[in-house]
Amino acid sequence: LIFLLSEAMASDVHKKIKAAFKAFDYEANNTVDVREIGTIVFSLGCFPSQADLHDFIAQVEEDHTGFIHLEKFLPVMTNVLLEKRFPPIPEDKLLQAFEVLDKEKKGYLEQEELTKYMMQEGEVFTQEEMDEMLTALTDQKDNVIYYKDVIDELIIDNDI
Amino acid sequence: MGCGTSAVATETQVKRVEEAEAMKAAVLIQRWYRRYMAHLEMRRRYTWNIFQSIEYAGEQDQLQLSSFFSFMLDNFTQLNGNGPDLISQLLDPVLDPWLGRETCFSCIPVPDSYTGPRLTFPLSVSDTNALLNAFKEQQTLHAKYLLQLLCETKKLLRQMPNIVHLSTSYTKDITICGDLHGRLDDLLLIFYKNGLPSAETPYVFNGDFVDRGKKSIEVVVLLFAYFLLYPDYMHLNRGNHEDHIMNLRYGFTKEVMQKYKTHGREILQLFQDVFSLLPLATVIDGKILIVHGGISDQTDLDFLNSVERHKVRGLVCFILRRRHCQLTHQDSAASCSSSSSSSSSSSTLCSPRSPSSLSPRPCPSSPSIHFTVNSLQVPFLDSLSSLSPPSPPQYEREWKQIVDILWSDPKNQDGCYPNTFRGGGCYFGPDVTQRLMLQHGLQLLIRSHECKQEGYELCHGGRVITIFSASNYYEEGSNRGAYIKMGKDLIPRFYQYQVGRGTRKLTLTQRVRVAESSALKALKEQLFTHRSELMAAFKEFDHNNTGCVSVSEWAQVLESVLRLDLPWRTLRPHLVRLTAEGAVEYESCFEDMGSGTQLAQVTPNLAETLFRYRTDIEIIFNIIDKDHSGLISIEEFRQTWRLFSAHLGVDINNQAIDDLARSIDFNKDGSIDFTEFLEAFRVVHKLDKYQHQSRMDSNTERL
């Protein structure tokens, strides 16, 4: 019974993975560009670090061709999901993280503050990522980031 | 003192802890943000797929309409005498483009009240500047000048070869632009960023100037004006939308008739002439081939150069003709005898429509000769006349060469096979590209024809470039436009842009949201127009009439009925409600829509058919309505509609059609205003108002 149950779960997971994969399979030949893998993995509800992602790609990439085939991707990704290898980070942690960066407890971050942290610390952003983040999160009027308000925006449900 | 040091130590310690915490916090925010972006990207992809599959479905509709015309050919005799002669009306504006129509504009007066630009020929820079300014100010060019401009363009185009050869040695950079589709803003932006056409800034425009966008006339007038001004520095390739039949569906015909109420018909005829005379390809330095669609395994540039391109007018007719050929070959004898038995059909067909027509021929005694008379201009009718031999191979070959150039798309797999999605042209693989390049010593193929998110895309190992210049093609924010600049080194450089209608820059989230909601709307329309088929299919799974099916059954039904290649499960939350138990309440996918006007007399079945085929019907009506008055007779309406429903295999009784016809002849004068009639048959989103309101609210909240 347990075997059957896991079978059913695996088949559901397979469908989910295939749908996400297909969205980037422009040629409809079960292949995607390696640069899209991050998007696919994240969109399946995983939170890998950049190092995790590199390891993952190394596992599934076809001899450094820059392409990834579904047949290779599917089993590896299925295991990642079933084993919950890159578990989601709880939402309340996100608010705490912003509060840590807001040292003076102002309730908001200046654009420069956020830029400094995102571009110098941790898994640093590219300029493009930074620009997009600031456009998306900055309050139009006061030109600062009211992080409590924008967290709702970042936390989107799993239905696309 | 010791106290002090320990304080310092704690301070550095605290600082270190703080730094580590900040680092951890940053990582966490970065990861969350990347996940957020991944979701957005995923939604963007789905949205794109919806738009694209619906667009392809539209092209298949065009094929459906073509097959309707084939059906009409087969049922030719029944139509004759009292009904509308669709075939001859469809093909009536077919005149030899080499004929002069120069006199047509001279007698048109321009009133003093006209404030738009007044052109003098030959055109000078002050004329093109006047046009640019006038179009920026939303002015319309007077019919007299438009006709004159088209006549001049036609004269000049006649001297052009099929394949234009350019050389970089005379100039600095050549700019290459893709599809514009009536987007004046994109053209103006290109001119603004890159400079107006001149000896310093030569341009190649790679087809699809018209259709879809609202400013096709303005776009094409500017292109032609610069072509007249600088024939050596302005080059125009034909696209698959420079075609009479495509224009009927995709809006150019309508635009012309709306902007030019009195001279629309003459203008359309001249446009047809001009379009058929556009060159097919441009070659730079013998190395770079520029065509609108692509190539096939039979593409032969030397042969293409020898084709008389003006003969290939309505390219969709080709597809139609081929299909018709297949049909008639099976029962050629039957169709032959039926057409010869009807003398009235042939006389309608060969009657000269215009005094300038080429055919002052005596009315021939044998109908088969009639058809041959028209065979040059009426591509698919000659299949009737040329039953033995079935079709002239040379002619067929010319058609195929041109259709392949204008309609094909590249694919990454090797090989070449017919493009069934678009209904014309081929899919060509890297091997086909490779072969053509070797054969002609080329190094790059630049083509357009497909919308790309970034405005351009490379494939076949960088040997094929797609360039697309209409930004926001599907929806505000859906894609960028791009153009290519190329100098002596023949290395393409890409320039991207996006026309912004809003005053401030939209964030990616907002762009995705806008595009997504309009894609879903389009998708829901598809659901609505297939309502009875979908309901029937759902009921097959729903044995106990619970109103519910499982998610996978639901997805299966949508896939088999709509035939759109979409991730239905993923889209499910946007389309349909679930019960608490997780079953799909299938009727909920039609809930928030309805028809614009409820006509009491119309049966649901008829209403749905009207919805689904309203574009086709509009095209057919437009063909019947020769003077483009927007009115057709009730009898014509009945005849056409009966024939069309017979073709579709929709069982609608004559009474229902008569009732419908009567109900829309509001003033009982025996004619029908079909524009108004079709307007009634649009899907209305009942949630529109509500959605709009809630979006406004959330915006105010954020501010």
Short mmCIF file of C-alpha atoms in Angstrom, two decimals, chain B residues 302-545:
data_model
loop_
_atom_site.label_atom_id
_atom_site.label_comp_id
_atom_site.label_asym_id
_atom_site.label_seq_id
_atom_site.Cartn_x
_atom_site.Cartn_y
_atom_site.Cartn_z
CA ASP B 302 18.08 31.67 -58.85
CA PHE B 303 14.66 30.34 -59.67
CA LEU B 304 13.06 32.80 -57.25
CA ASN B 305 14.73 35.61 -59.10
CA SER B 306 13.05 34.56 -62.34
CA VAL B 307 9.52 34.29 -60.96
CA GLU B 308 7.00 36.88 -62.06
CA ARG B 309 6.19 37.89 -58.53
CA HIS B 310 3.17 40.08 -59.25
CA LYS B 311 1.23 37.00 -60.27
CA VAL B 312 1.38 35.74 -56.74
CA ARG B 313 -1.21 37.99 -55.20
CA GLY B 314 -3.37 36.46 -52.53
CA LEU B 315 -1.06 33.86 -51.14
CA VAL B 316 -3.74 32.28 -49.03
CA CYS B 317 -5.44 31.45 -52.30
CA PHE B 318 -2.54 29.20 -52.98
CA ILE B 319 -3.17 27.10 -49.94
CA LEU B 320 -6.80 27.07 -50.82
CA ARG B 321 -6.13 26.12 -54.38
CA ARG B 322 -3.92 23.29 -53.34
CA ARG B 323 -6.53 21.94 -51.02
CA HIS B 324 -9.11 22.39 -53.67
CA CYS B 325 -6.93 20.53 -56.13
CA GLN B 326 -6.76 17.63 -53.76
CA LEU B 327 -10.50 17.69 -53.44
CA THR B 328 -11.32 18.01 -57.10
CA HIS B 329 -8.86 15.44 -58.23
CA GLN B 330 -10.88 12.83 -56.48
CA ASP B 331 -14.04 13.62 -58.34
CA SER B 332 -12.73 15.81 -61.08
CA ALA B 333 -15.23 14.59 -63.62
CA ALA B 334 -18.17 15.44 -61.41
CA SER B 335 -17.02 18.91 -60.56
CA CYS B 336 -16.11 19.56 -64.17
CA SER B 337 -19.49 18.67 -65.51
CA SER B 338 -21.29 20.60 -62.84
CA SER B 339 -19.44 23.76 -63.61
CA SER B 340 -19.94 23.48 -67.34
CA SER B 341 -23.65 22.98 -66.89
CA SER B 342 -23.98 26.38 -65.35
CA SER B 343 -23.52 29.10 -67.87
CA SER B 344 -24.54 31.87 -65.54
CA SER B 345 -21.63 31.21 -63.24
CA SER B 346 -19.11 31.63 -65.96
CA SER B 347 -20.59 34.80 -67.25
CA THR B 348 -20.44 36.35 -63.83
CA LEU B 349 -16.90 35.22 -63.52
CA CYS B 350 -15.58 36.70 -66.70
CA SER B 351 -17.57 39.89 -66.78
CA PRO B 352 -15.09 42.74 -66.77
CA ARG B 353 -15.40 44.64 -63.53
CA SER B 354 -13.51 47.67 -64.54
CA PRO B 355 -13.03 49.45 -67.85
CA SER B 356 -9.31 49.18 -67.41
CA SER B 357 -9.47 45.40 -67.18
CA LEU B 358 -7.29 43.43 -69.49
CA SER B 359 -10.02 41.17 -70.80
CA PRO B 360 -12.07 42.70 -73.57
CA ARG B 361 -12.57 39.14 -74.74
CA PRO B 362 -15.65 37.83 -76.46
CA CYS B 363 -17.83 35.78 -74.22
CA PRO B 364 -16.46 32.33 -74.85
CA SER B 365 -18.67 29.44 -75.74
CA SER B 366 -17.09 26.85 -73.51
CA PRO B 367 -16.99 27.54 -69.81
CA SER B 368 -13.64 25.89 -69.42
CA ILE B 369 -12.15 28.69 -71.46
CA HIS B 370 -13.64 31.21 -69.11
CA PHE B 371 -11.69 29.75 -66.33
CA THR B 372 -8.47 29.85 -68.24
CA VAL B 373 -9.05 33.49 -69.02
CA ASN B 374 -8.95 34.14 -65.34
CA SER B 375 -6.40 31.59 -64.44
CA LEU B 376 -3.51 33.99 -64.28
CA GLN B 377 -5.13 36.25 -61.77
CA VAL B 378 -7.41 33.75 -60.14
CA PRO B 379 -4.97 31.23 -58.89
CA PHE B 380 -7.20 28.56 -57.54
CA LEU B 381 -9.82 28.63 -60.21
CA ASP B 382 -7.44 27.31 -62.78
CA SER B 383 -7.52 24.03 -60.97
CA LEU B 384 -10.99 23.65 -62.39
CA SER B 385 -9.91 24.40 -65.92
CA SER B 386 -6.69 22.51 -65.86
CA LEU B 387 -7.93 19.12 -64.88
CA SER B 388 -5.77 17.64 -67.59
CA PRO B 389 -2.95 18.20 -66.81
CA PRO B 390 -3.92 18.52 -63.14
CA SER B 391 -1.96 21.68 -62.45
CA PRO B 392 0.79 23.43 -64.36
CA PRO B 393 3.97 22.29 -62.59
CA GLN B 394 5.90 25.45 -63.39
CA TYR B 395 3.16 27.60 -61.95
CA GLU B 396 2.78 25.48 -58.87
CA ARG B 397 6.51 25.69 -58.35
CA GLU B 398 6.50 29.47 -58.51
CA TRP B 399 3.77 29.60 -55.90
CA LYS B 400 5.57 27.26 -53.59
CA GLN B 401 8.83 29.16 -53.85
CA ILE B 402 7.16 32.39 -52.81
CA VAL B 403 4.89 30.91 -50.13
CA ASP B 404 7.87 29.18 -48.52
CA ILE B 405 9.82 32.44 -48.42
CA LEU B 406 6.98 34.36 -46.81
CA TRP B 407 5.49 31.79 -44.44
CA SER B 408 8.17 29.42 -43.12
CA ASP B 409 9.52 29.15 -39.57
CA PRO B 410 12.84 27.66 -38.40
CA LYS B 411 12.90 24.60 -36.10
CA ASN B 412 15.82 23.10 -34.27
CA GLN B 413 15.31 19.56 -35.54
CA ASP B 414 16.76 18.64 -38.91
CA GLY B 415 14.50 18.26 -41.88
CA CYS B 416 11.74 20.17 -43.60
CA TYR B 417 8.02 19.55 -43.23
CA PRO B 418 4.84 21.53 -43.93
CA ASN B 419 3.82 24.10 -41.33
CA THR B 420 0.40 22.79 -40.38
CA PHE B 421 0.02 25.30 -37.56
CA ARG B 422 0.09 28.30 -39.83
CA GLY B 423 -1.42 26.47 -42.76
CA GLY B 424 1.32 27.64 -45.12
CA GLY B 425 5.06 27.41 -45.62
CA CYS B 426 7.41 24.97 -43.91
CA TYR B 427 9.33 24.29 -40.78
CA PHE B 428 12.99 24.15 -41.76
CA GLY B 429 15.81 22.63 -39.75
CA PRO B 430 19.51 23.52 -39.43
CA ASP B 431 20.39 21.13 -42.26
CA VAL B 432 18.12 23.03 -44.67
CA THR B 433 19.75 26.31 -43.67
CA GLN B 434 23.20 24.77 -44.04
CA ARG B 435 22.46 23.48 -47.52
CA LEU B 436 21.15 26.80 -48.83
CA MET B 437 24.12 28.67 -47.36
CA LEU B 438 26.61 26.35 -49.01
CA GLN B 439 24.76 26.48 -52.30
CA HIS B 440 24.74 30.26 -52.48
CA GLY B 441 27.81 31.12 -50.42
CA LEU B 442 25.74 32.80 -47.71
CA GLN B 443 26.70 33.21 -44.07
CA LEU B 444 23.52 34.42 -42.39
CA LEU B 445 19.75 34.33 -42.80
CA ILE B 446 17.74 37.18 -41.27
CA ARG B 447 13.98 36.62 -41.07
CA SER B 448 11.03 37.98 -39.10
CA HIS B 449 7.48 36.54 -38.98
CA GLU B 450 7.51 35.35 -35.35
CA CYS B 451 7.12 37.46 -32.23
CA LYS B 452 10.02 37.02 -29.79
CA GLN B 453 10.08 38.17 -26.19
CA GLU B 454 13.35 40.04 -26.59
CA GLY B 455 12.58 41.29 -30.09
CA TYR B 456 15.19 39.02 -31.62
CA GLU B 457 16.41 35.46 -31.32
CA LEU B 458 19.20 33.35 -32.74
CA CYS B 459 18.91 29.75 -33.84
CA HIS B 460 20.56 27.16 -36.08
CA GLY B 461 23.87 27.83 -34.35
CA GLY B 462 23.59 31.56 -34.91
CA ARG B 463 23.04 31.23 -38.66
CA VAL B 464 19.39 32.26 -38.49
CA ILE B 465 18.24 35.46 -36.78
CA THR B 466 14.63 36.33 -36.10
CA ILE B 467 14.03 40.08 -35.87
CA PHE B 468 10.67 41.46 -34.74
CA SER B 469 10.05 45.19 -34.40
CA ALA B 470 6.53 45.50 -32.95
CA SER B 471 6.91 45.84 -29.19
CA ASN B 472 3.99 44.94 -26.88
CA TYR B 473 2.65 42.80 -29.70
CA TYR B 474 0.37 40.59 -27.65
CA GLU B 475 -0.24 42.97 -24.80
CA GLU B 476 1.37 45.92 -23.06
CA GLY B 477 4.65 44.58 -21.73
CA SER B 478 4.51 41.25 -23.54
CA ASN B 479 7.65 41.71 -25.61
CA ARG B 480 10.35 44.10 -26.71
CA GLY B 481 10.92 45.21 -30.26
CA ALA B 482 14.37 45.17 -31.86
CA TYR B 483 16.29 46.10 -34.98
CA ILE B 484 19.67 45.08 -36.34
CA LYS B 485 22.51 47.27 -37.47
CA MET B 486 25.18 45.84 -39.65
CA GLY B 487 28.33 47.38 -41.06
CA LYS B 488 31.08 46.26 -43.43
CA ASP B 489 32.14 43.49 -41.05
CA LEU B 490 28.65 41.96 -41.44
CA ILE B 491 28.41 41.38 -37.69
CA PRO B 492 24.84 42.02 -36.52
CA ARG B 493 24.33 44.34 -33.57
CA PHE B 494 20.96 44.30 -31.83
CA TYR B 495 19.07 47.30 -30.49
CA GLN B 496 16.08 46.67 -28.26
CA TYR B 497 13.28 49.00 -27.25
CA GLN B 498 9.80 49.05 -25.87
CA VAL B 499 7.15 51.61 -26.52
CA GLY B 500 5.73 52.81 -23.21
CA ARG B 501 2.20 54.07 -23.14
CA GLY B 502 2.10 54.63 -19.40
CA THR B 503 3.67 57.68 -17.84
CA ARG B 504 5.79 55.75 -15.39
CA LYS B 505 7.73 52.57 -15.76
CA LEU B 506 5.71 49.51 -14.85
CA THR B 507 7.42 46.98 -12.62
CA LEU B 508 7.81 43.48 -13.92
CA THR B 509 5.08 42.34 -11.54
CA GLN B 510 2.64 44.82 -12.96
CA ARG B 511 3.55 44.01 -16.53
CA VAL B 512 3.11 40.31 -15.94
CA ARG B 513 -0.19 40.91 -14.20
CA VAL B 514 -1.64 42.99 -17.03
CA ALA B 515 -0.52 40.56 -19.70
CA GLU B 516 -1.69 37.59 -17.67
CA SER B 517 -5.18 38.91 -17.14
CA SER B 518 -5.67 39.69 -20.80
CA ALA B 519 -4.31 36.28 -21.81
CA LEU B 520 -6.72 34.58 -19.44
CA LYS B 521 -9.53 36.67 -20.82
CA ALA B 522 -8.71 35.53 -24.34
CA LEU B 523 -8.54 31.98 -23.10
CA LYS B 524 -11.92 32.23 -21.40
CA GLU B 525 -13.37 33.43 -24.67
CA GLN B 526 -12.11 30.28 -26.27
CA LEU B 527 -13.83 28.27 -23.57
CA PHE B 528 -17.05 30.17 -24.07
CA THR B 529 -17.13 29.76 -27.82
CA HIS B 530 -16.75 26.00 -27.45
CA ARG B 531 -19.29 25.77 -24.69
CA SER B 532 -21.57 23.03 -25.98
CA GLU B 533 -18.76 20.81 -27.15
CA LEU B 534 -17.07 21.16 -23.78
CA MET B 535 -20.28 20.52 -21.87
CA ALA B 536 -20.98 17.39 -23.89
CA ALA B 537 -17.49 16.12 -23.19
CA PHE B 538 -17.74 16.89 -19.47
CA LYS B 539 -21.05 15.05 -19.26
CA GLU B 540 -19.45 11.93 -20.63
CA PHE B 541 -17.29 11.77 -17.54
CA ASP B 542 -20.04 12.94 -15.22
CA HIS B 543 -22.29 9.88 -15.27
CA ASN B 544 -24.28 10.79 -12.20
CA ASN B 545 -24.94 14.40 -13.18
#
